[in-house]
PDB file of C-alpha atoms in Angstrom:
ATOM      1  CA  MET A   1       0.000   0.000   0.000  1.00 94.00           C
ATOM      2  CA  PHE A   2       1.441   3.340  -0.976  1.00 93.00           C
ATOM      3  CA  ARG A   3       0.761   6.937  -1.840  1.00 91.00           C
ATOM      4  CA  ILE A   4       1.613   8.119  -5.329  1.00 89.00           C
ATOM      5  CA  PRO A   5       4.486  10.605  -4.936  1.00 88.00           C
ATOM      6  CA  GLU A   6       3.121  14.132  -5.067  1.00 87.00           C
ATOM      7  CA  TYR A   7       5.166  17.067  -3.885  1.00 89.00           C
ATOM      8  CA  GLY A   8       3.958  18.390  -0.540  1.00 88.00           C
ATOM      9  CA  LYS A   9       1.586  15.450   0.028  1.00 89.00           C
ATOM     10  CA  VAL A  10       3.948  12.749   1.267  1.00 91.00           C
ATOM     11  CA  LYS A  11       5.837  12.251   4.539  1.00 92.00           C
ATOM     12  CA  ARG A  12       4.444  15.439   6.085  1.00 91.00           C
ATOM     13  CA  ARG A  13       5.849  14.747   9.531  1.00 90.00           C
ATOM     14  CA  LEU A  14       9.287  14.261   8.010  1.00 92.00           C
ATOM     15  CA  ALA A  15       8.800  17.347   5.818  1.00 93.00           C
ATOM     16  CA  ALA A  16       8.185  19.442   8.919  1.00 93.00           C
ATOM     17  CA  GLN A  17      11.705  18.494  10.020  1.00 92.00           C
ATOM     18  CA  ILE A  18      13.691  18.548   6.772  1.00 91.00           C
ATOM     19  CA  GLY A  19      11.530  20.439   4.268  1.00 92.00           C
ATOM     20  CA  ASN A  20       9.316  19.319   1.398  1.00 93.00           C
ATOM     21  CA  ASP A  21      12.135  18.848  -1.134  1.00 91.00           C
ATOM     22  CA  LYS A  22      14.137  16.398   0.967  1.00 91.00           C
ATOM     23  CA  ALA A  23      11.042  14.644   2.257  1.00 92.00           C
ATOM     24  CA  PHE A  24       9.714  14.145  -1.274  1.00 92.00           C
ATOM     25  CA  ARG A  25      13.033  12.753  -2.519  1.00 91.00           C
ATOM     26  CA  ALA A  26      13.274  10.502   0.524  1.00 92.00           C
ATOM     27  CA  TYR A  27       9.770   9.146  -0.061  1.00 92.00           C
ATOM     28  CA  VAL A  28      10.419   8.420  -3.740  1.00 90.00           C
ATOM     29  CA  ALA A  29      13.601   6.575  -2.775  1.00 91.00           C
ATOM     30  CA  MET A  30      11.756   4.639  -0.065  1.00 93.00           C
ATOM     31  CA  LEU A  31       8.954   3.666  -2.423  1.00 92.00           C
ATOM     32  CA  TYR A  32      11.204   2.385  -5.192  1.00 88.00           C
ATOM     33  CA  GLU A  33      13.501   0.603  -2.772  1.00 91.00           C
ATOM     34  CA  THR A  34      10.424  -1.164  -1.389  1.00 93.00           C
ATOM     35  CA  ILE A  35       9.306  -2.099  -4.907  1.00 91.00           C
ATOM     36  CA  GLN A  36      12.745  -3.468  -5.739  1.00 90.00           C
ATOM     37  CA  ASN A  37      12.816  -5.356  -2.449  1.00 91.00           C
ATOM     38  CA  VAL A  38       9.481  -7.140  -2.926  1.00 92.00           C
ATOM     39  CA  SER A  39      10.321  -7.839  -6.565  1.00 89.00           C
ATOM     40  CA  ASN A  40      12.839 -10.363  -5.215  1.00 89.00           C
ATOM     41  CA  LEU A  41       9.990 -12.498  -3.901  1.00 91.00           C
ATOM     42  CA  THR A  42       8.996 -15.490  -6.002  1.00 89.00           C
ATOM     43  CA  ASP A  43       5.859 -17.607  -6.255  1.00 89.00           C
ATOM     44  CA  ILE A  44       3.563 -14.800  -5.085  1.00 91.00           C
ATOM     45  CA  ASP A  45       1.413 -12.222  -6.843  1.00 93.00           C
ATOM     46  CA  ILE A  46       2.271  -8.594  -6.099  1.00 93.00           C
ATOM     47  CA  TYR A  47      -0.295  -5.799  -6.237  1.00 94.00           C
ATOM     48  CA  GLY A  48      -0.065  -2.116  -5.482  1.00 92.00           C
ATOM     49  CA  PHE A  49      -2.927  -0.439  -3.636  1.00 94.00           C
ATOM     50  CA  TYR A  50      -2.399   3.249  -4.213  1.00 92.00           C
ATOM     51  CA  GLU A  51      -3.733   6.538  -2.971  1.00 91.00           C
ATOM     52  CA  GLY A  52      -3.285   9.842  -4.763  1.00 85.00           C
ATOM     53  CA  ALA A  53      -3.765  11.487  -8.135  1.00 77.00           C
ATOM     54  CA  VAL A  54      -3.569   9.061 -11.041  1.00 72.00           C
ATOM     55  CA  SER A  55      -2.343  11.970 -13.170  1.00 64.00           C
ATOM     56  CA  ALA A  56       0.884  11.849 -11.157  1.00 55.00           C
ATOM     57  CA  GLN A  57       1.483   8.157 -11.736  1.00 55.00           C
ATOM     58  CA  HIS A  58       3.608   8.165 -14.931  1.00 58.00           C
ATOM     59  CA  ASN A  59       5.225   4.729 -15.072  1.00 63.00           C
ATOM     60  CA  LEU A  60       4.777   3.892 -11.403  1.00 64.00           C
ATOM     61  CA  LEU A  61       1.501   2.007 -11.667  1.00 62.00           C
ATOM     62  CA  LYS A  62       2.772  -0.086 -14.568  1.00 67.00           C
ATOM     63  CA  ILE A  63       5.278  -1.926 -12.384  1.00 72.00           C
ATOM     64  CA  PHE A  64       2.581  -4.276 -11.088  1.00 78.00           C
ATOM     65  CA  GLN A  65      -1.191  -4.469 -11.129  1.00 84.00           C
ATOM     66  CA  SER A  66      -2.370  -1.410  -9.237  1.00 87.00           C
ATOM     67  CA  ILE A  67      -5.701  -0.827  -7.556  1.00 91.00           C
ATOM     68  CA  PRO A  68      -6.936   2.405  -5.949  1.00 93.00           C
ATOM     69  CA  GLN A  69      -7.447   2.324  -2.205  1.00 95.00           C
ATOM     70  CA  HIS A  70     -11.046   2.584  -0.983  1.00 95.00           C
ATOM     71  CA  GLY A  71     -12.267   3.487   2.481  1.00 93.00           C
ATOM     72  CA  GLU A  72     -12.833   6.245   4.985  1.00 91.00           C
ATOM     73  CA  ASP A  73      -9.795   5.559   7.155  1.00 92.00           C
ATOM     74  CA  LEU A  74      -6.625   3.489   7.023  1.00 93.00           C
ATOM     75  CA  GLY A  75      -8.273   0.479   8.629  1.00 94.00           C
ATOM     76  CA  GLU A  76     -11.081   0.390   6.107  1.00 95.00           C
ATOM     77  CA  LYS A  77      -8.610   0.826   3.254  1.00 96.00           C
ATOM     78  CA  MET A  78      -6.497  -2.069   4.497  1.00 96.00           C
ATOM     79  CA  PHE A  79      -9.478  -4.334   5.041  1.00 96.00           C
ATOM     80  CA  ASN A  80     -10.835  -3.555   1.555  1.00 97.00           C
ATOM     81  CA  ALA A  81      -7.432  -4.433   0.093  1.00 97.00           C
ATOM     82  CA  ILE A  82      -7.339  -7.719   2.021  1.00 97.00           C
ATOM     83  CA  LYS A  83     -10.899  -8.546   1.014  1.00 97.00           C
ATOM     84  CA  TRP A  84     -10.128  -7.801  -2.648  1.00 97.00           C
ATOM     85  CA  LEU A  85      -7.187 -10.220  -2.561  1.00 97.00           C
ATOM     86  CA  PHE A  86      -9.291 -13.052  -1.154  1.00 97.00           C
ATOM     87  CA  GLU A  87     -12.056 -12.331  -3.640  1.00 97.00           C
ATOM     88  CA  LYS A  88      -9.418 -12.829  -6.344  1.00 95.00           C
ATOM     89  CA  GLY A  89      -8.909 -16.353  -5.061  1.00 96.00           C
ATOM     90  CA  HIS A  90      -5.808 -15.966  -2.892  1.00 96.00           C
ATOM     91  CA  ASN A  91      -5.692 -17.999   0.317  1.00 96.00           C
ATOM     92  CA  LYS A  92      -3.185 -15.747   2.089  1.00 97.00           C
ATOM     93  CA  ALA A  93      -2.732 -11.985   1.979  1.00 97.00           C
ATOM     94  CA  ILE A  94      -0.032  -9.716   3.337  1.00 98.00           C
ATOM     95  CA  LEU A  95       0.069  -5.922   3.329  1.00 98.00           C
ATOM     96  CA  ILE A  96       3.159  -3.763   3.686  1.00 97.00           C
ATOM     97  CA  GLY A  97       3.766  -0.078   3.094  1.00 94.00           C
ATOM     98  CA  ALA A  98       6.714   1.919   1.814  1.00 94.00           C
ATOM     99  CA  ASP A  99       7.883   3.108   5.236  1.00 94.00           C
ATOM    100  CA  SER A 100      10.310   0.211   5.801  1.00 94.00           C
ATOM    101  CA  PRO A 101      12.268   0.085   2.532  1.00 94.00           C
ATOM    102  CA  ASP A 102      15.064  -2.143   3.821  1.00 93.00           C
ATOM    103  CA  LEU A 103      12.760  -4.640   5.499  1.00 95.00           C
ATOM    104  CA  PRO A 104      14.503  -8.037   5.370  1.00 95.00           C
ATOM    105  CA  ILE A 105      12.855 -10.080   2.647  1.00 95.00           C
ATOM    106  CA  ASP A 106      13.017 -13.138   4.922  1.00 96.00           C
ATOM    107  CA  TYR A 107      10.499 -11.459   7.247  1.00 97.00           C
ATOM    108  CA  ILE A 108       7.971 -11.385   4.414  1.00 97.00           C
ATOM    109  CA  LYS A 109       8.725 -14.976   3.435  1.00 96.00           C
ATOM    110  CA  ASP A 110       8.339 -16.049   7.050  1.00 97.00           C
ATOM    111  CA  ALA A 111       4.987 -14.243   7.263  1.00 98.00           C
ATOM    112  CA  PHE A 112       3.621 -16.305   4.371  1.00 97.00           C
ATOM    113  CA  THR A 113       4.894 -19.505   5.979  1.00 97.00           C
ATOM    114  CA  LYS A 114       3.394 -18.659   9.373  1.00 98.00           C
ATOM    115  CA  LEU A 115      -0.028 -18.167   7.787  1.00 98.00           C
ATOM    116  CA  ASP A 116      -0.135 -21.950   7.306  1.00 97.00           C
ATOM    117  CA  ALA A 117      -0.561 -22.250  11.081  1.00 98.00           C
ATOM    118  CA  PHE A 118      -1.815 -18.834  12.203  1.00 98.00           C
ATOM    119  CA  ASN A 119      -4.773 -16.652  11.227  1.00 98.00           C
ATOM    120  CA  LEU A 120      -2.914 -13.386  11.673  1.00 98.00           C
ATOM    121  CA  VAL A 121       0.718 -12.300  11.325  1.00 98.00           C
ATOM    122  CA  ILE A 122       1.950  -8.924  12.570  1.00 98.00           C
ATOM    123  CA  GLY A 123       5.313  -7.272  11.987  1.00 97.00           C
ATOM    124  CA  PRO A 124       5.708  -4.702  14.794  1.00 97.00           C
ATOM    125  CA  VAL A 125       7.696  -1.494  14.539  1.00 95.00           C
ATOM    126  CA  ASP A 126       9.381   0.162  17.490  1.00 90.00           C
ATOM    127  CA  ASP A 127       6.970   3.119  17.533  1.00 88.00           C
ATOM    128  CA  GLY A 128       3.994   0.884  18.306  1.00 91.00           C
ATOM    129  CA  GLY A 129       2.627   0.375  14.796  1.00 93.00           C
ATOM    130  CA  TYR A 130       3.358  -2.410  12.358  1.00 95.00           C
ATOM    131  CA  TYR A 131       5.277  -2.767   9.084  1.00 96.00           C
ATOM    132  CA  LEU A 132       3.314  -5.831   7.947  1.00 97.00           C
ATOM    133  CA  ILE A 133      -0.014  -7.471   8.551  1.00 98.00           C
ATOM    134  CA  GLY A 134      -1.055 -10.790   7.047  1.00 98.00           C
ATOM    135  CA  MET A 135      -4.199 -12.905   7.224  1.00 98.00           C
ATOM    136  CA  ASP A 136      -5.425 -16.318   6.160  1.00 97.00           C
ATOM    137  CA  SER A 137      -8.955 -14.901   5.683  1.00 96.00           C
ATOM    138  CA  PRO A 138     -10.514 -11.414   5.796  1.00 96.00           C
ATOM    139  CA  LEU A 139     -10.676 -10.345   9.463  1.00 95.00           C
ATOM    140  CA  ASP A 140     -12.538  -7.048   9.463  1.00 92.00           C
ATOM    141  CA  THR A 141     -12.666  -6.702  13.270  1.00 94.00           C
ATOM    142  CA  ILE A 142      -8.880  -6.389  13.408  1.00 95.00           C
ATOM    143  CA  PHE A 143      -9.089  -2.951  11.779  1.00 93.00           C
ATOM    144  CA  LYS A 144     -12.126  -1.528  13.546  1.00 88.00           C
ATOM    145  CA  GLY A 145     -11.970   1.153  16.233  1.00 85.00           C
ATOM    146  CA  MET A 146      -8.242   1.793  15.897  1.00 88.00           C
ATOM    147  CA  LYS A 147      -6.648   5.160  16.605  1.00 88.00           C
ATOM    148  CA  TRP A 148      -4.445   5.182  13.501  1.00 87.00           C
ATOM    149  CA  GLY A 149      -1.178   7.002  14.049  1.00 79.00           C
ATOM    150  CA  SER A 150      -1.086   6.195  17.765  1.00 83.00           C
ATOM    151  CA  ASN A 151       1.713   4.246  19.418  1.00 87.00           C
ATOM    152  CA  SER A 152      -0.559   1.403  20.525  1.00 92.00           C
ATOM    153  CA  ILE A 153      -1.677  -0.077  17.186  1.00 94.00           C
ATOM    154  CA  THR A 154       0.168  -3.388  17.567  1.00 95.00           C
ATOM    155  CA  LYS A 155      -0.864  -3.712  21.214  1.00 95.00           C
ATOM    156  CA  ASP A 156      -4.512  -2.970  20.378  1.00 95.00           C
ATOM    157  CA  THR A 157      -4.457  -5.410  17.452  1.00 96.00           C
ATOM    158  CA  ILE A 158      -3.126  -8.162  19.707  1.00 96.00           C
ATOM    159  CA  SER A 159      -5.833  -7.389  22.283  1.00 95.00           C
ATOM    160  CA  ILE A 160      -8.554  -7.783  19.648  1.00 95.00           C
ATOM    161  CA  ALA A 161      -7.027 -11.034  18.406  1.00 96.00           C
ATOM    162  CA  GLU A 162      -6.823 -12.470  21.920  1.00 96.00           C
ATOM    163  CA  ARG A 163     -10.398 -11.479  22.779  1.00 95.00           C
ATOM    164  CA  GLN A 164     -11.693 -13.124  19.615  1.00 95.00           C
ATOM    165  CA  GLY A 165      -9.580 -16.264  19.732  1.00 96.00           C
ATOM    166  CA  ILE A 166      -7.640 -15.344  16.579  1.00 97.00           C
ATOM    167  CA  LYS A 167      -4.322 -17.205  16.417  1.00 98.00           C
ATOM    168  CA  TYR A 168      -1.577 -14.658  15.772  1.00 98.00           C
ATOM    169  CA  PHE A 169       2.175 -14.624  15.304  1.00 98.00           C
ATOM    170  CA  LEU A 170       4.568 -11.728  15.893  1.00 98.00           C
ATOM    171  CA  LEU A 171       7.462 -11.315  13.486  1.00 98.00           C
ATOM    172  CA  PRO A 172      10.721  -9.689  14.632  1.00 97.00           C
ATOM    173  CA  GLN A 173      10.510  -5.990  15.365  1.00 96.00           C
ATOM    174  CA  TRP A 174      11.759  -3.567  12.704  1.00 96.00           C
ATOM    175  CA  TYR A 175      11.483   0.181  12.193  1.00 94.00           C
ATOM    176  CA  ASP A 176       9.662   2.547   9.889  1.00 93.00           C
ATOM    177  CA  ILE A 177      10.501   5.993   8.590  1.00 94.00           C
ATOM    178  CA  ASP A 178       8.188   8.726   9.811  1.00 90.00           C
ATOM    179  CA  ASP A 179      10.723  11.260  11.025  1.00 90.00           C
ATOM    180  CA  ILE A 180      14.376  12.269  10.815  1.00 90.00           C
ATOM    181  CA  GLU A 181      15.398   9.599  13.342  1.00 88.00           C
ATOM    182  CA  GLY A 182      13.913   6.857  11.193  1.00 89.00           C
ATOM    183  CA  LEU A 183      15.442   8.340   8.049  1.00 91.00           C
ATOM    184  CA  ASN A 184      18.879   8.366   9.660  1.00 89.00           C
ATOM    185  CA  ARG A 185      18.544   4.651  10.442  1.00 88.00           C
ATOM    186  CA  TRP A 186      17.906   3.764   6.839  1.00 89.00           C
ATOM    187  CA  SER A 187      20.930   2.162   5.225  1.00 60.00           C
ATOM    188  CA  CYS A 188      20.037   3.336   1.701  1.00 55.00           C
ATOM    189  CA  GLN A 189      19.155   7.019   1.503  1.00 50.00           C
ATOM    190  CA  GLN A 190      19.870   7.519  -2.179  1.00 50.00           C
ATOM    191  CA  PRO A 191      17.104   7.157  -4.791  1.00 47.00           C
ATOM    192  CA  VAL A 192      17.453   3.960  -6.781  1.00 43.00           C
ATOM    193  CA  LYS A 193      17.795   4.150 -10.538  1.00 43.00           C
ATOM    194  CA  ILE A 194      14.179   4.067 -11.596  1.00 39.00           C
ATOM    195  CA  PRO A 195      12.653   7.078 -13.402  1.00 39.00           C
ATOM    196  CA  LEU A 196      10.891   9.398 -10.981  1.00 43.00           C
ATOM    197  CA  PRO A 197       7.158   9.890 -11.470  1.00 41.00           C
TER     198      PRO A 197
END
């Protein structure tokens, strides 16, 4: 899931710290690094659920099949993406964003494997959110009533799963890039060689 790069409309928290120019370039680099990273996966279908102006897409949406996000909030958008994947006939679905561009590919592979035994897989980040969520069927209650952007998303998701008897697995913790601290942790801060949108 990603936002189409549009100047002034991406990574606003980061932009408040380093300015729109640097934040925009950082986001483009993060997005394409993520795309390159997941392109190393085999035996899975990759889709892009995007938000933003299609007029700004250029070649971006041609990299893989792309579908516009639908929903009132992030939770509804994620659930609609998950539901769409299962309606297409998939028996497992995993969502990631572009905020963890150097996410180890083995974490994603492990998530798919764990869905053979668990209903829900969560990849927690150190700020309380998650870099990955995977399901073996559409679980709409997992996304309901969340305070998106808070530091308790993973904790609240686990609480819902435990109350409802949903078997879940936690992947290793990683980080995401929302601010200058996260950006400084990223090992690859140069845009990769793919034409900018």
